[in-house]
Coordinates of C-alpha atoms in Angstrom, one line a residue:
X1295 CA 3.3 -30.3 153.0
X1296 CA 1.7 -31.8 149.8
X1297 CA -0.4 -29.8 147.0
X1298 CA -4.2 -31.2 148.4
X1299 CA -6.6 -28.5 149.8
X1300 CA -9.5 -29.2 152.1
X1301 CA -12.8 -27.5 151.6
X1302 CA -15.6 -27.1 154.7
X1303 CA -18.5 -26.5 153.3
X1304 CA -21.4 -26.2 155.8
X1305 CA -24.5 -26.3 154.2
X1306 CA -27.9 -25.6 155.9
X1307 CA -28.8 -29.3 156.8
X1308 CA -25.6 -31.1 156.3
X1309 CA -21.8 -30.3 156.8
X1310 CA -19.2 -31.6 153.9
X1311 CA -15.5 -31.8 153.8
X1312 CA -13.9 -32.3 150.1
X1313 CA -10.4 -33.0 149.8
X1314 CA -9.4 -31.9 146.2
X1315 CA -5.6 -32.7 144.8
X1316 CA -3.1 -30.9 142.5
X1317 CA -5.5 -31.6 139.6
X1318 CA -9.0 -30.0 141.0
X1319 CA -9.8 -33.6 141.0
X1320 CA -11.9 -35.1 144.3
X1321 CA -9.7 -37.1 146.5
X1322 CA -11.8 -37.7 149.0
X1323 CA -15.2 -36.6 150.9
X1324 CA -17.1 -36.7 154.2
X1325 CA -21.2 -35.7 154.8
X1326 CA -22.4 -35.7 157.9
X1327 CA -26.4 -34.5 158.4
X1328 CA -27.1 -32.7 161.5
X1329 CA -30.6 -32.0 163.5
X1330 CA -33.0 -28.8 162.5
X1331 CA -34.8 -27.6 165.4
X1332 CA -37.8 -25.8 165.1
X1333 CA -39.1 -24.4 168.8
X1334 CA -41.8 -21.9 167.4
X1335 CA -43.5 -21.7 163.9
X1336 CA -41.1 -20.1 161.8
X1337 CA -38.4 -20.3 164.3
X1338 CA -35.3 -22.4 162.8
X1339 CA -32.3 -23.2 164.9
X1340 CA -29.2 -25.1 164.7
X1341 CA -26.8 -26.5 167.5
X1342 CA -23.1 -24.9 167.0
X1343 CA -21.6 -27.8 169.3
X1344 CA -23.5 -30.4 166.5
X1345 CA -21.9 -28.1 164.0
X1346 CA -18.8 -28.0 165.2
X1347 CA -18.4 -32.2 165.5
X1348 CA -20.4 -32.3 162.2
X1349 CA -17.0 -30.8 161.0
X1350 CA -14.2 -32.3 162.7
X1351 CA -16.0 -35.5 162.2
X1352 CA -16.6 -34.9 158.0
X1353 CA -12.8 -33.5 157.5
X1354 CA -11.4 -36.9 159.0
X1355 CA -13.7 -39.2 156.7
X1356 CA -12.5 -36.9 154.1
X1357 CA -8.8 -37.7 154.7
X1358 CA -9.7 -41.2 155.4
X1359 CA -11.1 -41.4 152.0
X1360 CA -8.3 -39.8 150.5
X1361 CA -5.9 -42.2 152.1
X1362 CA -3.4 -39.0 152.7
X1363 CA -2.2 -37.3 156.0
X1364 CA -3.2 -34.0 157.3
X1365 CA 0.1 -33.0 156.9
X1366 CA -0.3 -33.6 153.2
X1367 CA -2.9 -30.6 153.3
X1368 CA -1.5 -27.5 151.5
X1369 CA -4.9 -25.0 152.7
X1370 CA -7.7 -24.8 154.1
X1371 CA -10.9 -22.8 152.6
X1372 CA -14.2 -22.8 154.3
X1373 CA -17.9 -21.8 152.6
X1374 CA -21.2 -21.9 154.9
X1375 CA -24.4 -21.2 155.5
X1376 CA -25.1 -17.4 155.5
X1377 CA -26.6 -14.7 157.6
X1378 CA -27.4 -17.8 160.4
X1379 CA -25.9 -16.3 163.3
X1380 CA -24.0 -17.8 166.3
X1381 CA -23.0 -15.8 169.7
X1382 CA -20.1 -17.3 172.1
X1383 CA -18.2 -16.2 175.1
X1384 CA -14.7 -15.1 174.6
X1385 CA -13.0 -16.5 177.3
X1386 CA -14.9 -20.3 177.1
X1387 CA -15.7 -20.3 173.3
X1388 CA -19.2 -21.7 174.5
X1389 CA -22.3 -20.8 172.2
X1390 CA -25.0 -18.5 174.3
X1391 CA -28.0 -19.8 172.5
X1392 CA -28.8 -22.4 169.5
X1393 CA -27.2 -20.8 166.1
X1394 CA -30.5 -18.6 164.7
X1395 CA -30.8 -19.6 161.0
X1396 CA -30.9 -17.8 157.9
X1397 CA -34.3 -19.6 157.2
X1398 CA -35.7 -18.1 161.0
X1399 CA -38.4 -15.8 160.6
X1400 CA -38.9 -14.5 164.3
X1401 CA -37.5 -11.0 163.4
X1402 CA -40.7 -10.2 161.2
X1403 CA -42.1 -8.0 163.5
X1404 CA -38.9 -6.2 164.5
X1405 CA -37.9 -5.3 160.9
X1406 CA -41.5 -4.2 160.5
X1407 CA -40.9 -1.8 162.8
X1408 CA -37.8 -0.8 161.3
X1409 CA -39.7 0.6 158.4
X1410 CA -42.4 2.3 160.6
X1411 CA -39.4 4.3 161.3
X1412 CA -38.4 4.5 157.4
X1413 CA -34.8 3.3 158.0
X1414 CA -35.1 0.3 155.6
X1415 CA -34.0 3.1 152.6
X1416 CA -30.8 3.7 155.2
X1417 CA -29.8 0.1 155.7
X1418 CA -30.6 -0.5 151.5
X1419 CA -28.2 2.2 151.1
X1420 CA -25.4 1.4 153.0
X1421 CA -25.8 -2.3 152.9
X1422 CA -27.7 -3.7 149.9
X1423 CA -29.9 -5.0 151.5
X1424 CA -33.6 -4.8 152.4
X1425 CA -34.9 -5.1 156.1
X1426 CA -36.4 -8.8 156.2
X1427 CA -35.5 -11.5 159.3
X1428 CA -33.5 -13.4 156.8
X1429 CA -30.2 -11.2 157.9
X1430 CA -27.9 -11.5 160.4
X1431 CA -28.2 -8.0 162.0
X1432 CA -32.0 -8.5 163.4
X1433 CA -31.4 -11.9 164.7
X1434 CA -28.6 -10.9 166.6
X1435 CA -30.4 -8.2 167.8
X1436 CA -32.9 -10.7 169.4
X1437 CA -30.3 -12.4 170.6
X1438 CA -29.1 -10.0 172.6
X1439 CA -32.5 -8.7 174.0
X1440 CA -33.4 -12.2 175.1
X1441 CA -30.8 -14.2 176.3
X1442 CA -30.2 -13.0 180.4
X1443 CA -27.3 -10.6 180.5
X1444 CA -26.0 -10.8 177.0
X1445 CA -26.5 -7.3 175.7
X1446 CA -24.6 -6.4 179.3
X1447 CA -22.0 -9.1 178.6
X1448 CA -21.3 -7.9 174.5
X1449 CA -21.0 -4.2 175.5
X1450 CA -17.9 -5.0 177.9
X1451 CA -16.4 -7.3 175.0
X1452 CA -17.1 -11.0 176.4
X1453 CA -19.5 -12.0 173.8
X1454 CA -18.5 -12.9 170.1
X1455 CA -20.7 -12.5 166.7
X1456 CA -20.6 -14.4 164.3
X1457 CA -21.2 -16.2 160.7
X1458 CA -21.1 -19.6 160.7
X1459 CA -17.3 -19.2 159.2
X1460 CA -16.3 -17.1 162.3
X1461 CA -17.1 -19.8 164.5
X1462 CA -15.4 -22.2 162.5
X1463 CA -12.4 -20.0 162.3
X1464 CA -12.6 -19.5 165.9
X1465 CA -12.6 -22.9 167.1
X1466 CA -10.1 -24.2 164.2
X1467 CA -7.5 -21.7 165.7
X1468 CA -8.0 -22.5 169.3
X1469 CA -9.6 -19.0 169.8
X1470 CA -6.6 -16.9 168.2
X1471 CA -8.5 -16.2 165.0
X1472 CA -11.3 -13.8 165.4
X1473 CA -12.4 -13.0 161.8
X1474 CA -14.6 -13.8 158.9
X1475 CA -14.5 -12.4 155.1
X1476 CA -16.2 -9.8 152.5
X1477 CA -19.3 -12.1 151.2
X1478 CA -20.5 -13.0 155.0
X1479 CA -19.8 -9.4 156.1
X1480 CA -22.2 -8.0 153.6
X1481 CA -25.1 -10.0 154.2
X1482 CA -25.3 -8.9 157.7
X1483 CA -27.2 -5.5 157.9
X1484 CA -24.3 -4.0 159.7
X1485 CA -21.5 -4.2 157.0
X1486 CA -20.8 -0.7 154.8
X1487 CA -20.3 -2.3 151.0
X1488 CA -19.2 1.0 149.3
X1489 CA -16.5 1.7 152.3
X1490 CA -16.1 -1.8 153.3
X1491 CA -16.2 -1.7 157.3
X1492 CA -18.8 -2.1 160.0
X1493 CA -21.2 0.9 159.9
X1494 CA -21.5 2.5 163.4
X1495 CA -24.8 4.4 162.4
X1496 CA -27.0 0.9 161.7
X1497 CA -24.9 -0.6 164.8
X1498 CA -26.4 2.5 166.9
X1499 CA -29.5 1.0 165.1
X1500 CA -29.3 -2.2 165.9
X1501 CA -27.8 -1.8 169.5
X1502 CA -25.1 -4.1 169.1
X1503 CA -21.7 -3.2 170.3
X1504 CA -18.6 -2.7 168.3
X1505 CA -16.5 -4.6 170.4
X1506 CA -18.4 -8.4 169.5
X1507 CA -17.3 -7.9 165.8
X1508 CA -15.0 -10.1 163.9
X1509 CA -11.9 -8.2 161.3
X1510 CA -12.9 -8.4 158.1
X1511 CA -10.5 -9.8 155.5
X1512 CA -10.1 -10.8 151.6
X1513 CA -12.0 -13.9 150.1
X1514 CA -8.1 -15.2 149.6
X1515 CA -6.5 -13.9 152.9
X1516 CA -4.6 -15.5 156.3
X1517 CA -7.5 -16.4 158.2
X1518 CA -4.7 -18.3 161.0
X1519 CA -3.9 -21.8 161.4
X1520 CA -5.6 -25.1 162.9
X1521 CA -4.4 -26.2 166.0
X1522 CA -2.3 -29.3 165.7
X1523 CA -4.4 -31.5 168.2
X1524 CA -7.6 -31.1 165.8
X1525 CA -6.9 -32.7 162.7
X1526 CA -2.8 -33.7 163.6
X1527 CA -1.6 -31.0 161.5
X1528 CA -1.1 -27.4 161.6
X1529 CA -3.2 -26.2 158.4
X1530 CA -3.5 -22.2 157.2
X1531 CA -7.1 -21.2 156.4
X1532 CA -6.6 -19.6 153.2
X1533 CA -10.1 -18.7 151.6
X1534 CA -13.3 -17.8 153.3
X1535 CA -16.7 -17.3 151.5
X1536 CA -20.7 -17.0 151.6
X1537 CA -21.9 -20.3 150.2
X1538 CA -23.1 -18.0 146.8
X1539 CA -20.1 -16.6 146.6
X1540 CA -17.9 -19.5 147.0
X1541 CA -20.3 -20.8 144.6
X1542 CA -19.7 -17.9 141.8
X1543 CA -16.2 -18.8 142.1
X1544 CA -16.5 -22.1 141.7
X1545 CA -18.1 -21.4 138.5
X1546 CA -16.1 -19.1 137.4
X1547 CA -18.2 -16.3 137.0
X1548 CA -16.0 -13.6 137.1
X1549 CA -16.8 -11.4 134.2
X1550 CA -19.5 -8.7 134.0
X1551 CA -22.7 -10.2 133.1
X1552 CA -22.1 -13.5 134.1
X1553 CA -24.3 -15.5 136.2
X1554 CA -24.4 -18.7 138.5
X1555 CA -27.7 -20.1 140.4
X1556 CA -27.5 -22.7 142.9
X1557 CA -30.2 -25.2 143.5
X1558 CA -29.8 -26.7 147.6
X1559 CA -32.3 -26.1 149.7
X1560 CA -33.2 -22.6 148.5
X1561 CA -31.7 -21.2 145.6
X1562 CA -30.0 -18.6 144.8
X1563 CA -28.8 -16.6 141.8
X1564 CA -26.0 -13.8 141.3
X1565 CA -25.1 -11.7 138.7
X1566 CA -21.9 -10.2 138.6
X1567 CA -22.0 -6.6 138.0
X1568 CA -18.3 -5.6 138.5
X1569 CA -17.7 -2.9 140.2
X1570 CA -20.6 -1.3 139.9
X1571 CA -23.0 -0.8 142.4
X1572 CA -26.1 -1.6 141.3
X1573 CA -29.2 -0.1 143.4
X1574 CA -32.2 -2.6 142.5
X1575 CA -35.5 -0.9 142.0
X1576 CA -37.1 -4.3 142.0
X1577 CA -36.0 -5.6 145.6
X1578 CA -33.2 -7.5 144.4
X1579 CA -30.2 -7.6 146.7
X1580 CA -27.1 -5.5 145.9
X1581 CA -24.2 -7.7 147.7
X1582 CA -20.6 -8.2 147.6
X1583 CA -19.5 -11.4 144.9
X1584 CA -16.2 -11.5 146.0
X1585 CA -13.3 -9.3 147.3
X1586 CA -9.7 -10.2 145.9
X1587 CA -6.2 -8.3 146.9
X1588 CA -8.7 -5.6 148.2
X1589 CA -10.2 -4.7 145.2
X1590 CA -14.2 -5.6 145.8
X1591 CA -16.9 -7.1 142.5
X1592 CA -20.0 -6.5 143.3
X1593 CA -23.3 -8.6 142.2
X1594 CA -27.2 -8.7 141.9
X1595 CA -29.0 -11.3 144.1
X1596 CA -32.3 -12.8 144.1
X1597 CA -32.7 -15.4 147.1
X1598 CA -35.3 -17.7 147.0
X1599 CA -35.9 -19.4 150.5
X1600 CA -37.4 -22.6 149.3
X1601 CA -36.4 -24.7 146.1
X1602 CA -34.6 -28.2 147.3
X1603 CA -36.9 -28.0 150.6
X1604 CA -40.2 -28.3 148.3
X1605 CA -38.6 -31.5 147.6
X1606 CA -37.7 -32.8 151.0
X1607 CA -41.3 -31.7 151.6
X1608 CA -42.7 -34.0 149.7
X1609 CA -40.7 -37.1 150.9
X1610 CA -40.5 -36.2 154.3
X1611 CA -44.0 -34.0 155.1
X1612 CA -46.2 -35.9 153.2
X1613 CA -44.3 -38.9 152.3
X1614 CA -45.2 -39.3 148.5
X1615 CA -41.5 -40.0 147.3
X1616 CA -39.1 -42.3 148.9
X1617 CA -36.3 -40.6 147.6
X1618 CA -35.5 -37.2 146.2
X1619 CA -34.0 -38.4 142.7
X1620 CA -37.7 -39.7 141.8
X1621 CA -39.4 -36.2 141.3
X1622 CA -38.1 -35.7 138.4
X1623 CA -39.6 -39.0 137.1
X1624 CA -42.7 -38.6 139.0
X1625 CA -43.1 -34.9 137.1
X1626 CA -42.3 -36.3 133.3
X1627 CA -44.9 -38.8 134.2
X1628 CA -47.8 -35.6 135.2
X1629 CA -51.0 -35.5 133.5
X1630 CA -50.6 -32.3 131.2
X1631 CA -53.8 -31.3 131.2
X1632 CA -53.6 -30.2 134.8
X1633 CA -52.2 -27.4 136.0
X1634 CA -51.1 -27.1 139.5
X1635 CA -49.1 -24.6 141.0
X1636 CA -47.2 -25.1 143.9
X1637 CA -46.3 -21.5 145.7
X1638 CA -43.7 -22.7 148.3
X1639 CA -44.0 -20.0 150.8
X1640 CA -43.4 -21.8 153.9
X1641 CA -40.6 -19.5 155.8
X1642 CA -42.1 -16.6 153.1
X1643 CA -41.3 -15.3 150.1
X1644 CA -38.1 -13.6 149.3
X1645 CA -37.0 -11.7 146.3
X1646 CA -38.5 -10.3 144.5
X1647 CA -41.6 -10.2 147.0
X1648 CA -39.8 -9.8 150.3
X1649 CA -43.3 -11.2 151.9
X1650 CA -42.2 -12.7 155.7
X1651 CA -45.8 -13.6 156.2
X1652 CA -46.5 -15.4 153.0
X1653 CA -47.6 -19.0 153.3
X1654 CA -47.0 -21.9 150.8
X1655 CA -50.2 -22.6 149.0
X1656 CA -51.1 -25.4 146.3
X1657 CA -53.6 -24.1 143.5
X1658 CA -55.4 -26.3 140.8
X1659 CA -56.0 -29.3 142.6
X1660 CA -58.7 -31.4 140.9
X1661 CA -59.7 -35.1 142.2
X1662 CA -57.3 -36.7 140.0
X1663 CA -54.0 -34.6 141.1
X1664 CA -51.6 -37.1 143.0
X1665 CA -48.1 -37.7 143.6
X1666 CA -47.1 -36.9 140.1
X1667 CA -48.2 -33.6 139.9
X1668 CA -47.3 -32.8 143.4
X1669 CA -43.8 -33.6 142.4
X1670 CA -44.4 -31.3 138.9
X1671 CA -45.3 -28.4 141.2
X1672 CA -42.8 -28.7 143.3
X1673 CA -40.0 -28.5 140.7
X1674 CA -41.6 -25.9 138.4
X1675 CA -41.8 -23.7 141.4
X1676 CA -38.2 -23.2 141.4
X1677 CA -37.7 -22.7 137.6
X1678 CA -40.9 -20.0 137.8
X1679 CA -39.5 -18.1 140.6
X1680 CA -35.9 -18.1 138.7
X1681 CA -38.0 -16.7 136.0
X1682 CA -39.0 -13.8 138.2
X1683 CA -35.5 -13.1 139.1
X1684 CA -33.7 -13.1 136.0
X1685 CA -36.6 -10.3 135.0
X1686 CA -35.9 -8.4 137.7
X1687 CA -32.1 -8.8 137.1
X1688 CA -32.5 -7.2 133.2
X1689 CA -34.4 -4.4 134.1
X1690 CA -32.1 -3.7 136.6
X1691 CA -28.8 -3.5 135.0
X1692 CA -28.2 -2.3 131.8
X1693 CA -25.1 -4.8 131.2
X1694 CA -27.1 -7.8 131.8
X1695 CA -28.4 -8.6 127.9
X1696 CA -31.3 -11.1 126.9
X1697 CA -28.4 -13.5 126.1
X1698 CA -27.8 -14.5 129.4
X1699 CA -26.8 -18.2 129.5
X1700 CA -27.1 -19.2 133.5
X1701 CA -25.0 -22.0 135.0
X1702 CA -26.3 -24.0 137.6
X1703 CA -25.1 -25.9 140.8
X1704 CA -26.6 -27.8 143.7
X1705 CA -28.2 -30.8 144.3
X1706 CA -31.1 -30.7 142.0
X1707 CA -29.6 -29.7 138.9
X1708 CA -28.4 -33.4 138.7
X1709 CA -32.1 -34.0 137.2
X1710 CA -32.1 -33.5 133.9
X1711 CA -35.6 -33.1 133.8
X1712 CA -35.6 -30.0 136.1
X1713 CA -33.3 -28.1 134.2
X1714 CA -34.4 -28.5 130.8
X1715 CA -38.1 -27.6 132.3
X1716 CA -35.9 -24.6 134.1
X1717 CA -34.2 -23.8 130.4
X1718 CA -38.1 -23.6 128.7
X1719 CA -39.5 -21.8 131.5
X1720 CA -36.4 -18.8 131.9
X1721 CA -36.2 -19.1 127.4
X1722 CA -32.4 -19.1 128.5
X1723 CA -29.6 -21.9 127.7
X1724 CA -28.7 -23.5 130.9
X1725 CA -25.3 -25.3 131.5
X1726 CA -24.3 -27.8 134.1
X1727 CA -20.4 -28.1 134.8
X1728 CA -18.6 -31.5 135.0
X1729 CA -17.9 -30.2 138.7
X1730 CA -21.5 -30.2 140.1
X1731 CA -19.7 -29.7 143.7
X1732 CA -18.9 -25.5 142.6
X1733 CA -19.1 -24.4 146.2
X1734 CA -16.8 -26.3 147.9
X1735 CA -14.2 -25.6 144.7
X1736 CA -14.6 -22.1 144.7
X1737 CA -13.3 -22.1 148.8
X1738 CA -10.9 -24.7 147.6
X1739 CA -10.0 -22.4 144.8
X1740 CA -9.3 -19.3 147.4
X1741 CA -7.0 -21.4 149.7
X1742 CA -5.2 -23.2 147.3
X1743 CA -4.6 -20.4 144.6
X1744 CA -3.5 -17.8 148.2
X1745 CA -1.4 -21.4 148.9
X1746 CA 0.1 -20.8 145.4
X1747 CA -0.9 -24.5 144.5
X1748 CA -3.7 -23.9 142.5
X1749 CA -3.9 -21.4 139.2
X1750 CA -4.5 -17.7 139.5
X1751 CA -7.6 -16.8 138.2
X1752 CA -7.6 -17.0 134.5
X1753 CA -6.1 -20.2 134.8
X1754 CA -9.3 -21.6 136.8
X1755 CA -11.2 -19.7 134.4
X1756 CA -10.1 -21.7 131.5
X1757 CA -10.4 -25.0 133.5
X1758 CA -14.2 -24.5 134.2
X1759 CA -16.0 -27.3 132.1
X1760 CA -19.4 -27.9 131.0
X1761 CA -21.5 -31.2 131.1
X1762 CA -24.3 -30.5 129.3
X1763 CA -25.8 -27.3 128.0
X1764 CA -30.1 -27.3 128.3
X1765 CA -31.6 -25.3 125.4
X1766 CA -34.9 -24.2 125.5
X1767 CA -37.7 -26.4 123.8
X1768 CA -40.8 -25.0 124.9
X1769 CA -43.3 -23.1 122.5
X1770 CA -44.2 -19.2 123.5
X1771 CA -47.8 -20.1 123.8
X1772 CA -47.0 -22.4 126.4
X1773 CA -44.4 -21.0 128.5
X1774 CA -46.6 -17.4 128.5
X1775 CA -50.0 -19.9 129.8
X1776 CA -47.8 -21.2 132.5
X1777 CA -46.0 -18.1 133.7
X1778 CA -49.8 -16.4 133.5
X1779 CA -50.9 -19.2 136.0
X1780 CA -47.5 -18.9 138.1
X1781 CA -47.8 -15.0 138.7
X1782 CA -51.9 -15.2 139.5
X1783 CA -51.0 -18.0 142.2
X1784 CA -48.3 -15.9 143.4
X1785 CA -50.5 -12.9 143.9
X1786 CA -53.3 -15.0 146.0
X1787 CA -50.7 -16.4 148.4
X1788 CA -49.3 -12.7 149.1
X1789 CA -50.2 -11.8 153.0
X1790 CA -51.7 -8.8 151.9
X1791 CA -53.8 -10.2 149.0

């Protein structure tokens, strides 16, 4: 067995497979797009069975590219798409119902009534988190009260939960690997983060049964082995984690008061806190970074459901760019004196609003905005609302200090315009890594380093490069006008406004 690790990461819209060798250098790679399926407004959905090809199919381009065997595989790590949930039969492996996406709203109502009953305080407390539909724990709750006999079927053990990386797991193993790690644990309403198990009291909750869980393990831990007839080679799944978390790996944000922020198709920013537990009075999330040889690092998130998307809006909703990589173009070439803001609330707003009935709304529109400042909107959106995080994140936490410089990953920080604008508008430095692919190397990094191929972590510490750092360039004047407008739109687009 050679020194190369493969990394699954499956993203939102697309499934990857990155084949990295002995050097943390990219061998090889596979992408494969898969269908979004939206039966109700606000109802997201994915196919597992499309997920499920989408991988086996993306892991043999990958070792096509690399021109290597499976057999030359040393480990396996897998990072995915959190809190969207997925429910199988034990016996069959055979999905229920379409996966529910993180993205899926139709729980609104349900955690509303949740907080009627003043339990949100009791799942914040035990979990970190705050009771929206973006978590697992509500939308398998639904899944349960409306697919025929499935609440029957889970209580006598027939049924499966799970992440996306469960399901993965599963299938990879042939069914003898029933598990999933820390990160994805803790971002579904049910998982205890201080005593790190399942909590039986927000099960009770909840009304899901015990006996559909997966074990919980280590980020770096024996997840099993793929079965031979999948890929032609027997592989050990070494390193499991939330795509953020795989991500704050990647970038190798393991020190107290370091943060990461990944730009896909929402974004998403974490702030390690160590092992403190830090309660957010500002509706951040409180969530688990990473948990190595059983000793847990905790972080401070702030989710943002819509960043990338705003962009594929504008291609693919209203057709105004042909291709992503021309906003950034299109925004340098905005008329200045204009100034539209874009509040992209189109599956609500999350942190540090937590509105699930919020709508996207466009404000400032005059008869000459157009394309251009359509495309200005839609990019400053995401460094504004990054803004509102990082606020939240210093008056939360005492070790986080005004010097906070932010590394960034994900497909949009490859315009340079968008992060220098996002450097000006957080008054922050901003660096971009030579690795721009930090997810996939942070799984890679779990399986490879548990494969003892790879460096332990201060060695992939000290290999973490940067591209470019983005200072900030923008007078006070300016940036305090702009955030002025940002925060006024943001109030009228609240639902309760």
């Amino acid at each position: 067995m050679g020194g190369y690790v493969l990394a699954i990461d499956q993203g939102t819209t697309s499934t990857r497979a990155i084949i990295f060798d002995e050097e943390m250098k990219i061998a090889g790679a596979g992408q494969k797009e898969f269908t979004q399926h939206y039966p109700r407004s606000g109802w997201v959905e994915h196919d597992p069975e499309e997920i499920w090809d989408s991988v086996v199919s993306t892991i043999r381009m990958a070792i096509r590219e690399a021109k290597i065997k499976a057999s030359d595989i040393a480990a396996l790590g897998i990072t995915n798409q959190r809190e969207t949930v997925v429910v199988w039969e034990r016996e069959s492996g055979k999905p229920i119902h379409n996966a529910i996406v993180w993205q899926d709203r139709r729980t609104a109502s349900y955690c509303d009534k949740l907080k009627k009953q003043e339990l949100e305080k009791t799942f914040t407390k035990k979990t970190g988190l705050l009771l929206d539909p973006y978590f697992s724990g509500t939308k398998l709750s639904w899944m349960l009260a409306n697919v025929k006999g499935a609440r029957a079927r889970a209580a006598k053990g027939e049924l499966c939960f799970g992440t996306i990386d469960t399901f993965l797991i599963w299938r990879l193993t042939g069914g003898k690997s029933f598990a999933t790690d820390a990160t994805n644990a803790s971002r579904t309403l049910m998982y205890n983060i201080s005593e790190n198990r399942w909590d039986e009291d927000l099960l009770d909750i909840l009304r899901v049964p015990a006996a559909m869980l997966p074990v919980v393990k280590d980020c770096a831990d024996d997840f099993g082995t793929t079965e031979r007839d999948i890929l032609g080679a027997e592989i050990p799944i070494l390193g499991v984690a939330g795509d953020q978390h795989a991500a704050t790996i990647g970038q190798a944000c393991f020190e107290p008061g370091m943060m990461k922020s990944t730009y896909g198709t929402g974004c998403f920013a974490l702030l390690n806190t160590g092992s403190d537990i830090v309660r957010s009075k500002n509706r951040l999330l409180t969530t688990i970074a990473y948990r190595l040889n059983g000793e847990t690092t905790y972080a401070l998130e702030g989710s943002i459901f819509i960043a990338g998307a705003a962009v594929q809006w504008l291609r693919d909703g209203l057709g105004i760019i042909d291709t992503a990589s021309r906003t950034g173009e299109l925004a340098d070439a905005a008329d200045p004196t204009q100034d539209v803001y874009l509040v992209p609330a189109f599956t609500g707003l999350g942190a540090p609003h937590w509105d699930a009935n919020a709508r996207g709304a466009i404000y400032g529109l005059t008869r000459n905005s157009g394309p251009k400042e359509f495309a200005r909107a839609a990019l400053e959106a995401v460094c504004y609302q990054s803004r509102d995080l990082l606020d939240a994140m210093h008056k939360d936490w005492k070790g986080a200090t005004d010097n906070t410089v932010l590394r960034v990953d994900g497909g949009m920080v490859a315009s340079d315009w968008t992060m220098q604008r996002l450097a000006d508008i957080l008054d922050a430095p901003v660096d971009r890594p030579v690795i721009l692919e930090t997810t996939a190397l942070g799984a890679a990094w779990l399986a490879g380093s548990k494969a003892g191929v790879w460096p332990d972590l201060a060695g992939f510490s000290k290999s973490w490069k940067r591209n470019r750092r983005f200072e900030p360039d923008m007078d006070e004047k300016t940036r305090a006008a702009k955030l002025k407008g940002w925060r006024s739109a943001v109030k009228r687009t609240l639902s309760d406004a």
